[in-house]
Coordinates of C-alpha atoms in Angstrom, one line a residue:
X10 CA 20.3 6.4 -4.5
X11 CA 19.5 9.6 -6.5
X12 CA 16.4 9.8 -7.7
X13 CA 15.9 11.4 -11.0
X14 CA 11.7 11.7 -12.9
X15 CA 11.7 12.8 -16.2
X16 CA 9.7 16.0 -17.1
X17 CA 6.8 14.1 -19.0
X18 CA 5.4 12.2 -15.6
X19 CA 4.0 15.1 -14.7
X20 CA 2.2 19.1 -15.8
X21 CA 2.2 22.4 -16.2
X22 CA 5.1 24.1 -18.0
X23 CA 8.7 23.0 -18.0
X24 CA 9.3 25.6 -15.2
X25 CA 6.7 24.6 -13.4
X26 CA 7.9 21.3 -13.6
X27 CA 11.3 22.1 -12.3
X28 CA 10.3 23.5 -9.5
X29 CA 7.5 20.9 -8.2
X30 CA 10.4 18.4 -8.9
X31 CA 12.8 20.4 -6.9
X32 CA 10.3 20.6 -4.4
X33 CA 9.7 17.0 -3.9
X34 CA 13.1 16.7 -2.9
X35 CA 14.4 15.1 -6.3
X36 CA 17.8 15.6 -6.9
X37 CA 17.7 15.6 -11.0
X38 CA 15.5 15.4 -14.0
X39 CA 14.9 14.0 -17.3
X40 CA 14.2 16.8 -19.6
X41 CA 11.6 15.2 -22.0
X42 CA 12.7 17.3 -25.5
X43 CA 9.0 18.3 -26.3
X44 CA 9.0 19.9 -22.7
X45 CA 12.1 21.9 -24.1
X46 CA 11.0 22.5 -27.5
X47 CA 7.8 24.5 -26.2
X48 CA 9.7 27.0 -23.3
X49 CA 9.9 30.3 -23.9
X50 CA 13.2 29.9 -22.2
X51 CA 16.7 29.2 -24.0
X52 CA 18.5 26.2 -22.2
X53 CA 20.9 28.0 -20.5
X54 CA 18.6 29.6 -18.7
X55 CA 16.6 26.1 -17.8
X56 CA 20.3 24.8 -17.2
X57 CA 20.8 27.7 -14.5
X58 CA 17.6 26.9 -12.8
X59 CA 17.8 23.3 -12.8
X60 CA 21.1 24.3 -10.8
X61 CA 19.6 27.2 -8.5
X62 CA 17.1 24.8 -7.8
X63 CA 19.8 21.8 -6.8
X64 CA 18.7 19.2 -9.9
X65 CA 21.2 18.2 -11.9
X66 CA 19.9 17.1 -15.7
X67 CA 20.2 13.7 -16.5
X68 CA 19.7 12.7 -18.9
X69 CA 17.9 14.4 -22.2
X70 CA 15.7 12.2 -23.9
X71 CA 14.7 10.9 -26.7
X72 CA 16.3 10.4 -30.1
X73 CA 14.5 8.1 -31.7
X74 CA 14.9 6.1 -36.2
X75 CA 17.6 5.7 -35.5
X76 CA 19.8 3.3 -36.1
X77 CA 20.4 0.1 -39.2
X78 CA 18.7 2.0 -41.5
X79 CA 20.4 3.4 -45.5
X80 CA 23.4 5.6 -46.6
X81 CA 21.1 8.2 -47.3
X82 CA 19.3 8.0 -44.3
X83 CA 22.1 7.4 -41.7
X84 CA 23.7 10.6 -43.3
X85 CA 20.0 12.5 -42.4
X86 CA 20.3 10.7 -38.6
X87 CA 23.9 12.6 -37.8
X88 CA 22.4 15.5 -39.3
X89 CA 20.2 15.7 -36.5
X90 CA 22.5 14.4 -33.8
X91 CA 24.8 16.8 -34.1
X92 CA 21.8 19.2 -33.5
X93 CA 20.8 17.3 -30.2
X94 CA 24.8 17.2 -28.9
X95 CA 24.5 20.8 -29.3
X96 CA 21.3 21.5 -27.4
X97 CA 23.1 19.2 -24.5
X98 CA 26.1 21.4 -24.3
X99 CA 23.6 24.0 -23.8
X100 CA 21.0 22.3 -20.8
X101 CA 24.6 21.0 -19.2
X102 CA 23.3 17.7 -20.9
X103 CA 25.9 14.6 -21.0
X104 CA 23.2 11.9 -21.5
X105 CA 20.8 11.2 -24.8
X106 CA 18.2 8.3 -25.3
X107 CA 18.5 6.7 -28.6
X108 CA 15.4 4.5 -28.4
X109 CA 15.5 1.2 -30.7
X110 CA 14.3 2.1 -34.2
X111 CA 10.0 1.5 -34.7
X112 CA 10.5 3.1 -38.4
X113 CA 9.8 1.1 -40.9
X114 CA 12.7 1.5 -43.3
X115 CA 14.9 0.3 -40.4
X116 CA 16.6 -3.0 -41.8
X117 CA 16.5 -5.6 -39.9
X118 CA 20.6 -6.0 -39.4
X119 CA 22.4 -6.9 -36.1
X120 CA 26.1 -5.4 -37.8
X121 CA 24.7 -3.0 -39.6
X122 CA 23.0 -1.9 -36.6
X123 CA 26.0 -1.5 -34.1
X124 CA 27.8 -0.1 -36.7
X125 CA 26.4 2.6 -36.6
X126 CA 25.6 2.5 -33.3
X127 CA 29.6 2.8 -32.8
X128 CA 29.8 6.5 -35.2
X129 CA 27.1 7.9 -32.7
X130 CA 28.8 7.0 -30.3
X131 CA 32.1 8.1 -31.9
X132 CA 29.8 11.8 -33.2
X133 CA 28.4 12.0 -29.1
X134 CA 31.9 11.8 -27.8
X135 CA 33.5 14.1 -29.5
X136 CA 30.4 16.4 -27.5
X137 CA 31.1 15.1 -24.1
X138 CA 28.1 13.1 -25.0
X139 CA 27.2 9.6 -23.8
X140 CA 24.6 7.1 -25.3
X141 CA 21.9 5.3 -23.6
X142 CA 19.9 2.9 -26.3
X143 CA 17.2 1.6 -25.0
X144 CA 15.1 -1.0 -26.8
X145 CA 11.3 0.1 -26.7
X146 CA 9.2 -3.0 -26.8
X147 CA 7.0 -2.0 -30.4
X148 CA 10.9 -1.6 -31.7
X149 CA 10.8 -2.7 -34.9
X150 CA 14.0 -5.5 -35.1
X151 CA 15.1 -4.1 -31.0
X152 CA 12.9 -4.4 -28.6
X153 CA 14.0 -7.0 -25.6
X154 CA 16.3 -5.6 -23.3
X155 CA 19.2 -8.3 -24.1
X156 CA 18.9 -7.7 -27.6
X157 CA 19.8 -3.6 -26.8
X158 CA 22.5 -5.3 -24.6
X159 CA 24.2 -7.4 -27.7
X160 CA 24.4 -4.2 -29.9
X161 CA 26.2 -2.3 -27.4
X162 CA 28.9 -5.3 -27.3
X163 CA 29.2 -5.6 -30.8
X164 CA 29.5 -1.7 -31.0
X165 CA 32.0 -1.8 -28.1
X166 CA 32.5 1.9 -27.4
X167 CA 32.7 3.4 -24.0
X168 CA 30.9 6.4 -24.6
X169 CA 28.0 3.7 -25.5
X170 CA 25.6 1.6 -23.1
X171 CA 22.2 0.7 -22.4
X172 CA 18.8 2.3 -20.5
X173 CA 16.4 -0.3 -18.8
X174 CA 13.1 0.4 -18.4
X175 CA 10.6 -1.7 -16.5
X176 CA 7.8 -0.9 -18.7
X177 CA 9.7 -1.9 -21.5
X178 CA 10.7 -5.2 -19.7
X179 CA 7.7 -6.3 -17.8
X180 CA 5.3 -5.8 -20.1
X181 CA 6.4 -7.8 -22.6
X182 CA 7.2 -10.4 -19.8
X183 CA 10.5 -10.8 -20.2
X184 CA 12.8 -12.3 -17.4
X185 CA 14.8 -9.4 -16.0
X186 CA 17.2 -12.2 -14.7
X187 CA 18.9 -11.8 -17.6
X188 CA 20.6 -8.0 -16.6
X189 CA 23.0 -9.2 -14.4
X190 CA 24.8 -10.6 -17.1
X191 CA 25.0 -6.2 -17.9
X192 CA 27.9 -5.3 -16.6
X193 CA 27.0 -2.7 -14.4
X194 CA 29.1 0.3 -15.8
X195 CA 27.2 -0.1 -19.2
X196 CA 24.2 0.1 -18.0
X197 CA 24.1 3.9 -18.1
X198 CA 19.9 5.2 -17.2
X199 CA 17.9 3.3 -15.2
X200 CA 14.3 4.3 -15.7
X201 CA 11.1 3.3 -13.3
X202 CA 7.0 2.2 -14.7
X203 CA 4.5 0.8 -13.8
X204 CA 1.5 -0.4 -14.5
X205 CA -1.8 -2.2 -14.5
X206 CA -1.7 -5.6 -16.1
X207 CA -4.4 -4.7 -19.6
X208 CA -5.0 -6.8 -23.0
X209 CA -3.9 -4.1 -25.2
X210 CA -1.2 -2.9 -27.9
X211 CA 1.9 -2.1 -25.8
X212 CA 2.6 1.1 -27.2
X213 CA -1.4 2.6 -25.9
X214 CA -0.2 1.1 -23.0
X215 CA 3.1 2.7 -22.7
X216 CA 1.6 5.5 -23.5
X217 CA -1.5 6.2 -21.7
X218 CA -1.2 3.8 -18.4
X219 CA 2.6 3.4 -16.6
X220 CA 1.8 4.5 -12.9
X221 CA 4.1 4.8 -10.5
X222 CA 5.8 1.7 -9.0
X223 CA 3.3 0.5 -6.1
X224 CA 0.5 1.8 -8.3
X225 CA 0.4 -1.0 -10.5
X226 CA 0.7 -4.9 -11.0
X227 CA 4.8 -4.9 -11.8
X228 CA 7.5 -7.0 -9.8
X229 CA 9.5 -3.6 -10.0
X230 CA 11.4 -3.4 -7.1
X231 CA 12.5 -7.2 -7.7
X232 CA 13.7 -5.7 -11.6
X233 CA 15.2 -2.9 -9.5
X234 CA 17.6 -5.6 -7.7
X235 CA 19.1 -7.4 -10.4
X236 CA 20.1 -4.3 -11.7
X237 CA 21.5 -3.2 -8.1
X238 CA 22.8 -7.3 -8.1
X239 CA 24.3 -5.5 -12.2
X240 CA 26.5 -2.8 -10.1
X241 CA 24.6 -0.2 -10.7
X242 CA 25.7 2.8 -9.6
X243 CA 23.2 5.5 -11.3
X244 CA 19.9 7.0 -10.2
X245 CA 16.5 5.4 -9.7
X246 CA 14.5 7.8 -12.5
X247 CA 11.2 7.6 -13.1
X248 CA 9.6 8.0 -16.2
X249 CA 5.5 8.1 -15.9
X250 CA 3.3 8.3 -19.6
X251 CA -0.1 8.5 -18.4
X252 CA -3.5 10.8 -18.7
X253 CA -4.6 11.4 -15.4
X254 CA -1.0 12.9 -14.7
X255 CA -0.7 15.0 -17.6
X256 CA -3.8 16.8 -16.0
X257 CA -3.2 16.3 -12.6
X258 CA -1.8 18.9 -10.2
X259 CA 2.0 19.4 -10.6
X260 CA 3.0 19.5 -6.8
X261 CA 0.9 16.9 -5.9
X262 CA 2.1 14.4 -8.5
X263 CA 5.6 15.3 -7.7
X264 CA 5.4 14.3 -4.1
X265 CA 3.8 11.0 -5.1
X266 CA 7.1 10.0 -7.9
X267 CA 8.8 10.3 -4.2
X268 CA 7.2 8.6 -2.3
X269 CA 7.0 5.4 -4.8
X270 CA 10.6 5.8 -4.8
X271 CA 11.1 5.5 -1.0
X272 CA 9.1 2.5 -0.5
X273 CA 10.5 1.4 -3.3
X274 CA 13.6 2.0 -1.8
X275 CA 12.5 0.0 1.7
X276 CA 11.3 -2.4 -0.1
X277 CA 14.3 -3.2 -1.7
X278 CA 16.3 -3.0 1.5
X279 CA 13.7 -4.7 3.7
X280 CA 12.8 -2.6 5.7
X281 CA 9.8 -3.8 8.1
X282 CA 6.5 -1.9 7.8
X283 CA 5.0 -0.2 11.6
X284 CA 2.5 1.2 10.0
X285 CA 0.2 -1.6 9.2
X286 CA -2.9 -1.2 11.4
X287 CA -4.2 -3.9 13.3
X288 CA -8.3 -2.8 13.6
X289 CA -10.6 0.3 13.5
X290 CA -10.3 2.4 16.1
X291 CA -13.1 4.8 15.3
X292 CA -14.5 5.7 12.0
X293 CA -14.9 10.0 12.1
X294 CA -18.9 11.5 11.3
X295 CA -19.8 15.7 10.4
X296 CA -23.7 16.4 11.6
X297 CA -24.3 14.8 14.6
X298 CA -27.4 16.3 14.2
X299 CA -28.4 14.7 10.7
X300 CA -27.2 11.1 11.5
X301 CA -27.4 10.6 15.2
X302 CA -31.3 9.1 14.5
X303 CA -29.7 6.7 12.6
X304 CA -27.6 5.5 14.1
X305 CA -30.1 5.2 17.2
X306 CA -31.6 3.1 15.0
X307 CA -29.1 0.9 14.1
X308 CA -28.6 0.6 17.8
X309 CA -25.5 3.1 18.6
X310 CA -26.0 4.9 21.3
X311 CA -24.2 7.6 22.7
X312 CA -21.4 6.7 25.4
X313 CA -19.2 9.8 25.8
X314 CA -18.6 13.5 24.9
X315 CA -14.8 15.2 24.8
X316 CA -14.4 17.6 26.9
X317 CA -12.7 20.1 24.9
X318 CA -14.1 19.1 21.0
X319 CA -17.3 19.1 20.0
X320 CA -17.3 15.3 19.6
X321 CA -19.3 12.6 20.4
X322 CA -18.8 8.7 20.9
X323 CA -21.5 6.3 19.4
X324 CA -20.1 2.9 20.6
X325 CA -22.1 -0.7 20.4
X326 CA -20.1 -3.9 20.4
X327 CA -16.8 -3.2 19.1
X328 CA -18.1 -0.9 16.3
X329 CA -17.3 2.9 17.9
X330 CA -18.4 6.6 16.0
X331 CA -17.3 10.2 16.9
X332 CA -19.7 12.5 15.2
X333 CA -18.2 15.6 15.5
X334 CA -20.3 18.7 15.6
X335 CA -17.9 20.8 12.6
X336 CA -19.4 20.7 9.9
X337 CA -17.9 19.1 7.2
X338 CA -15.8 21.4 4.2
X339 CA -18.6 20.1 2.0
X340 CA -21.2 21.6 3.9
X341 CA -23.3 17.8 4.2
X342 CA -23.1 15.6 6.3
X343 CA -19.4 13.0 5.2
X344 CA -17.1 10.7 6.9
X345 CA -14.0 12.9 7.8
X346 CA -12.0 10.9 9.5
X347 CA -10.8 7.6 10.2
X348 CA -9.0 5.8 13.6
X349 CA -6.6 3.1 13.2
X350 CA -5.0 1.0 15.6
X351 CA -1.8 0.6 15.6
X352 CA 0.8 -1.1 17.9
X353 CA 3.5 1.7 17.5
X354 CA 1.9 5.0 17.1
X355 CA 4.8 6.8 17.4
X356 CA 6.4 4.4 14.5
X357 CA 3.5 4.8 12.1
X358 CA 3.6 9.2 12.4
X359 CA 7.8 9.1 11.7
X360 CA 6.7 6.3 9.1
X361 CA 4.4 8.6 7.3
X362 CA 6.2 11.7 7.9
X363 CA 9.2 9.8 6.0
X364 CA 6.8 9.5 2.8
X365 CA 6.1 12.7 2.2
X366 CA 2.8 13.1 4.8
X367 CA 3.7 15.4 7.3
X368 CA 1.2 15.2 10.7
X369 CA -1.5 17.3 10.8
X370 CA -1.7 20.0 12.8
X371 CA -3.8 19.7 15.9
X372 CA -4.5 21.7 18.9
X373 CA -4.3 19.7 22.3
X374 CA -5.4 20.3 25.7
X375 CA -2.1 18.8 28.5
X376 CA -4.1 16.4 29.7
X377 CA -5.6 15.0 26.7
X378 CA -4.7 12.0 24.9
X379 CA -1.9 12.1 21.7
X380 CA -3.7 11.7 18.5
X381 CA -1.8 12.5 15.4
X382 CA -3.0 12.4 12.2
X383 CA -2.1 12.5 8.5
X384 CA -3.8 13.9 5.4
X385 CA -4.9 10.6 3.1
X386 CA -5.5 12.4 -0.9
X387 CA -9.2 12.6 -0.8
X388 CA -8.3 15.1 2.7
X389 CA -10.1 12.0 4.6
X390 CA -8.0 12.5 8.5
X391 CA -5.5 8.9 9.2
X392 CA -5.4 9.2 12.6
X393 CA -2.9 6.0 14.7
X394 CA -4.6 5.9 17.5
X395 CA -1.9 3.7 20.6
X396 CA -4.8 2.9 24.1
X397 CA -6.0 5.7 26.4
X398 CA -8.2 8.5 23.3
X399 CA -10.9 6.9 24.7
X400 CA -10.3 8.0 28.3
X401 CA -10.8 11.6 26.7
X402 CA -14.4 10.3 27.0
X403 CA -15.0 9.2 30.4
X404 CA -15.3 6.1 31.9
X405 CA -18.2 4.1 29.3
X406 CA -19.0 0.6 29.1
X407 CA -19.1 -2.2 26.6
X408 CA -22.9 -1.4 24.8
X409 CA -24.5 -4.7 24.2
X410 CA -25.6 -5.0 20.6
X411 CA -25.5 -6.6 17.2
X412 CA -23.2 -4.7 15.8
X413 CA -19.8 -6.2 16.9
X414 CA -17.3 -3.8 14.5
X415 CA -16.7 -1.5 11.1
X416 CA -15.8 -4.3 8.9
X417 CA -14.6 -1.8 6.3
X418 CA -14.8 1.9 5.5
X419 CA -15.2 3.0 1.4
X420 CA -13.9 6.6 0.9
X421 CA -14.4 8.3 -3.0
X422 CA -11.8 9.7 -4.7
X423 CA -11.4 12.3 -6.1
X424 CA -11.1 12.0 -10.3
X425 CA -7.7 12.6 -10.2
X426 CA -6.2 10.5 -6.8
X427 CA -7.3 7.1 -7.5
X428 CA -3.9 5.7 -7.5
X429 CA -2.5 9.0 -5.1
X430 CA -4.6 7.1 -2.9
X431 CA -3.4 3.8 -3.6
X432 CA 0.2 3.8 -3.5
X433 CA -0.4 6.1 0.3
X434 CA -2.7 3.4 1.4
X435 CA -0.1 0.8 0.1
X436 CA 3.4 2.6 1.5
X437 CA 1.8 5.0 4.3
X438 CA -0.2 2.3 5.8
X439 CA 1.0 -1.5 4.3
X440 CA -2.3 -2.5 3.5
X441 CA -2.7 -5.2 -0.1
X442 CA -3.8 -4.4 -2.9
X443 CA -6.9 -6.6 -4.4
X444 CA -7.5 -6.6 -7.8
X445 CA -9.1 -3.6 -9.5
X446 CA -13.0 -4.0 -10.2
X447 CA -14.5 -1.6 -13.0
X448 CA -17.8 -2.5 -11.9
X449 CA -21.5 -1.0 -14.7
X450 CA -22.9 2.3 -13.3
X451 CA -26.3 3.5 -15.2
X452 CA -23.4 7.1 -16.2
X453 CA -20.7 5.0 -17.0
X454 CA -18.7 2.8 -15.3
X455 CA -17.4 3.1 -11.7
X456 CA -13.6 1.6 -10.6
X457 CA -13.0 0.4 -7.1
X458 CA -10.0 -1.5 -5.4
X459 CA -9.9 -2.9 -2.0
X460 CA -7.4 -2.2 0.1
X461 CA -6.7 -4.8 3.1
X462 CA -4.3 -5.0 6.8
X463 CA -3.1 -9.1 7.1
X464 CA -6.4 -11.7 8.1
X465 CA -9.1 -8.5 7.4
X466 CA -7.9 -6.5 10.4
X467 CA -8.6 -3.1 8.7
X468 CA -10.2 -3.2 5.1
X469 CA -10.4 -0.2 3.0
X470 CA -12.5 0.3 -0.3
X471 CA -11.7 3.3 -2.8
X472 CA -13.6 4.5 -5.9
X473 CA -13.4 7.2 -9.1
X474 CA -15.0 9.9 -7.8
X475 CA -16.6 10.6 -11.6
X476 CA -18.9 8.6 -13.7
X477 CA -19.9 10.0 -17.2
X478 CA -20.5 13.4 -16.0
X479 CA -21.7 12.7 -12.6
X480 CA -19.5 12.8 -9.4
X481 CA -20.3 10.4 -7.1
X482 CA -19.4 11.7 -3.6
X483 CA -20.8 9.0 -1.4
X484 CA -18.6 7.4 1.0
X485 CA -19.9 4.4 3.7
X486 CA -19.0 2.8 7.0
X487 CA -19.8 -0.8 7.0
X488 CA -20.6 -2.3 10.5
X489 CA -20.2 -6.6 10.9
X490 CA -22.8 -8.7 12.9
X491 CA -23.2 -11.6 13.1
X492 CA -26.9 -12.1 12.3
X493 CA -27.7 -10.0 9.6
X494 CA -31.0 -11.1 8.8
X495 CA -32.1 -10.3 12.2
X496 CA -31.2 -6.7 12.2
X497 CA -32.7 -6.5 9.2
X498 CA -35.9 -7.9 10.0
X499 CA -36.1 -5.8 13.2
X500 CA -35.1 -2.4 10.7
X501 CA -37.7 -3.5 8.6
X502 CA -40.4 -3.6 11.3
X503 CA -39.2 -0.1 13.0
X504 CA -37.8 1.8 10.8
X505 CA -37.5 1.1 7.0
X506 CA -37.7 4.0 5.9
X507 CA -33.8 3.7 6.6
X508 CA -33.1 1.0 3.9
X509 CA -32.4 0.8 1.0
X510 CA -34.8 -0.8 -1.6
X511 CA -33.6 -3.5 -3.5
X512 CA -35.9 -4.0 -6.7
X513 CA -37.5 -7.2 -7.0
X514 CA -35.4 -8.1 -10.6
X515 CA -32.5 -8.2 -8.7
X516 CA -34.1 -11.9 -5.9
X517 CA -35.3 -13.1 -10.0
X518 CA -31.2 -13.4 -11.1
X519 CA -30.7 -14.6 -7.4
X520 CA -32.8 -17.1 -7.4
X521 CA -32.0 -18.3 -11.0
X522 CA -28.3 -18.0 -9.9
X523 CA -28.2 -19.6 -6.8
X524 CA -29.5 -22.9 -5.6
X525 CA -31.6 -22.5 -1.9
X526 CA -32.1 -18.5 -1.5
X527 CA -33.8 -18.4 0.9
X528 CA -36.9 -16.3 0.2
X529 CA -37.0 -13.9 2.9
X530 CA -33.9 -11.8 1.5
X531 CA -36.4 -10.5 -1.3
X532 CA -38.6 -9.2 2.0
X533 CA -36.0 -8.7 4.0
X534 CA -34.6 -6.1 1.8
X535 CA -31.0 -8.2 1.5
X536 CA -28.2 -8.8 -1.4
X537 CA -26.2 -12.2 -1.8
X538 CA -22.8 -13.2 -2.1
X539 CA -20.7 -16.3 -1.9
X540 CA -17.2 -17.3 -3.6
X541 CA -16.0 -20.2 -3.0
X542 CA -14.8 -19.7 0.4
X543 CA -18.1 -18.6 2.3
X544 CA -21.3 -16.4 1.7
X545 CA -22.1 -13.1 2.5
X546 CA -24.7 -11.3 2.9
X547 CA -25.2 -7.4 3.0
X548 CA -27.6 -4.3 3.4
X549 CA -27.9 -1.1 2.7
X550 CA -28.9 2.6 4.6
X551 CA -30.4 5.0 2.8
X552 CA -27.8 8.4 2.0
X553 CA -27.5 11.0 4.4
X554 CA -25.4 14.0 2.6
X555 CA -22.9 12.2 1.2
X556 CA -22.5 9.0 3.6
X557 CA -24.9 5.8 4.1
X558 CA -23.8 2.6 6.6
X559 CA -23.7 -1.5 4.9
X560 CA -24.8 -4.1 7.5
X561 CA -22.4 -6.7 6.7
X562 CA -22.1 -10.7 7.8
X563 CA -19.0 -12.8 6.5
X564 CA -19.7 -16.6 7.0
X565 CA -17.1 -18.9 5.8
X566 CA -13.2 -17.5 4.9
X567 CA -15.4 -15.4 2.3
X568 CA -12.8 -12.3 1.4
X569 CA -14.6 -10.3 -0.9
X570 CA -17.3 -6.9 -0.5
X571 CA -20.4 -8.2 -2.1
X572 CA -18.3 -6.7 -5.4
X573 CA -21.6 -7.5 -8.2
X574 CA -24.5 -6.8 -5.9
X575 CA -22.2 -2.9 -6.7
X576 CA -24.6 -2.2 -10.0
X577 CA -27.6 -2.8 -7.9
X578 CA -26.7 -0.3 -5.6
X579 CA -25.2 1.8 -7.8
X580 CA -29.2 2.4 -9.3
X581 CA -30.8 2.5 -6.7
X582 CA -29.1 5.3 -5.2
X583 CA -29.0 7.4 -9.0
X584 CA -32.7 7.1 -8.2
X585 CA -33.2 9.1 -5.1
X586 CA -34.1 9.3 -1.6
X587 CA -37.1 7.3 -0.9

């Protein structure tokens, strides 16, 4: 299907927006009026520029507060409309979005509204322009899409149809099944936006918190299916109002929007996801000199060295860590890459490329395993691994120990990349998101979202990087144990300096909240959580550069991450080295 995006969805000047939208592969664009008003170029030059970039101008918007008004106001509104029509002729746009009236002067009279919409359509037809009438979720009298369709039907003019907007429909909890009652040829345009579920005024929700499909909680794909079943043949168009998007890089946001539509299209046609990982192959960390001692203390052994790259393999149980002597981009020890076990690495790579995640350039000797990687939004390299990558490190036997595997990894995102990261891991890797959490921090709130493959084979946690005025660049690797209490005893006896100290007040509260809490948890610095399905024990190491480790033990069917204990960790980490 053709794909379009409203210029309000990305940051920058109108010309910068058009360049980025075209570069991302869109077919068309909605020109938001304010973008044109502040542009120094006349409409004719914008029209020519869009054409040169291969973009059609699919819609001009918005035209507000027109219908169901007294006669004197109607005359002024028609005069205003004539000016818009002339501007659209200069732009080469032939579809105008008319939003339902929100003015206190609007009259709750459907026959009056329909007659005035018909008059507008007649005037538009003289200019070769059509009108797409949209029910705003906060419209004064018309705020439901089926009400807007009734007015269009009553007006009965070929140049008048309806515009359906997923946010306005789904934010009100309206059932989209009714869309199928609208003839496809009368659905003039379809605008798409997702959003997190928030209990707030719908206008503020709309103006600040919309996001691309796949980044929120709405069933956008289900709505689109109803629209297609109705016979709609126009473009899929994104219209997103989001404070972060307005500050983020124009090209990145446009590319992310296209990724969301490509993934949406895949879901519409039931395409199987070829890239869902089946486990962690490895986590790669920069700076072995700083981290080697900690890994040794945790029970890892160095089992191999790459023949052509300054990379060491460290193993324990099924957990594999790579230490790379190359300095990390920030100069500190850091988590720089994640290897994922993939049943078909080639198909996974092609899928990533189809979603605008190109394979990173990488030198490879003739006999080395082929390992392709793409970059996550924060720059972390994501490798798709078959079964042969370990051969590059030579033969090595199993390393017994207390740690059994990598349980999850947590990556802190740059401020504007959180939503992009969620979409990347959801679409490129096929991970399923859990509920977004806001966790208290001494200097604000930490936003966090966990994502996982089926049955928890791969778990990823993305965190928002900035809390108040402070950046939190921390990353961590969580390592699963069968007996974390035994591990804690050994570390407490042999390497107490590696363990993050936990305040005694935490344990006082823990004993108040739960019965039968083992008093040894206090002595060992272990944290505890439980849910209806099981229990969770975990401890943290101190931070080295940007990296720290977490040792975890899950019992029963516990699926969480001990999120309630995160504020304790954050407070101690803020306090500095121990």
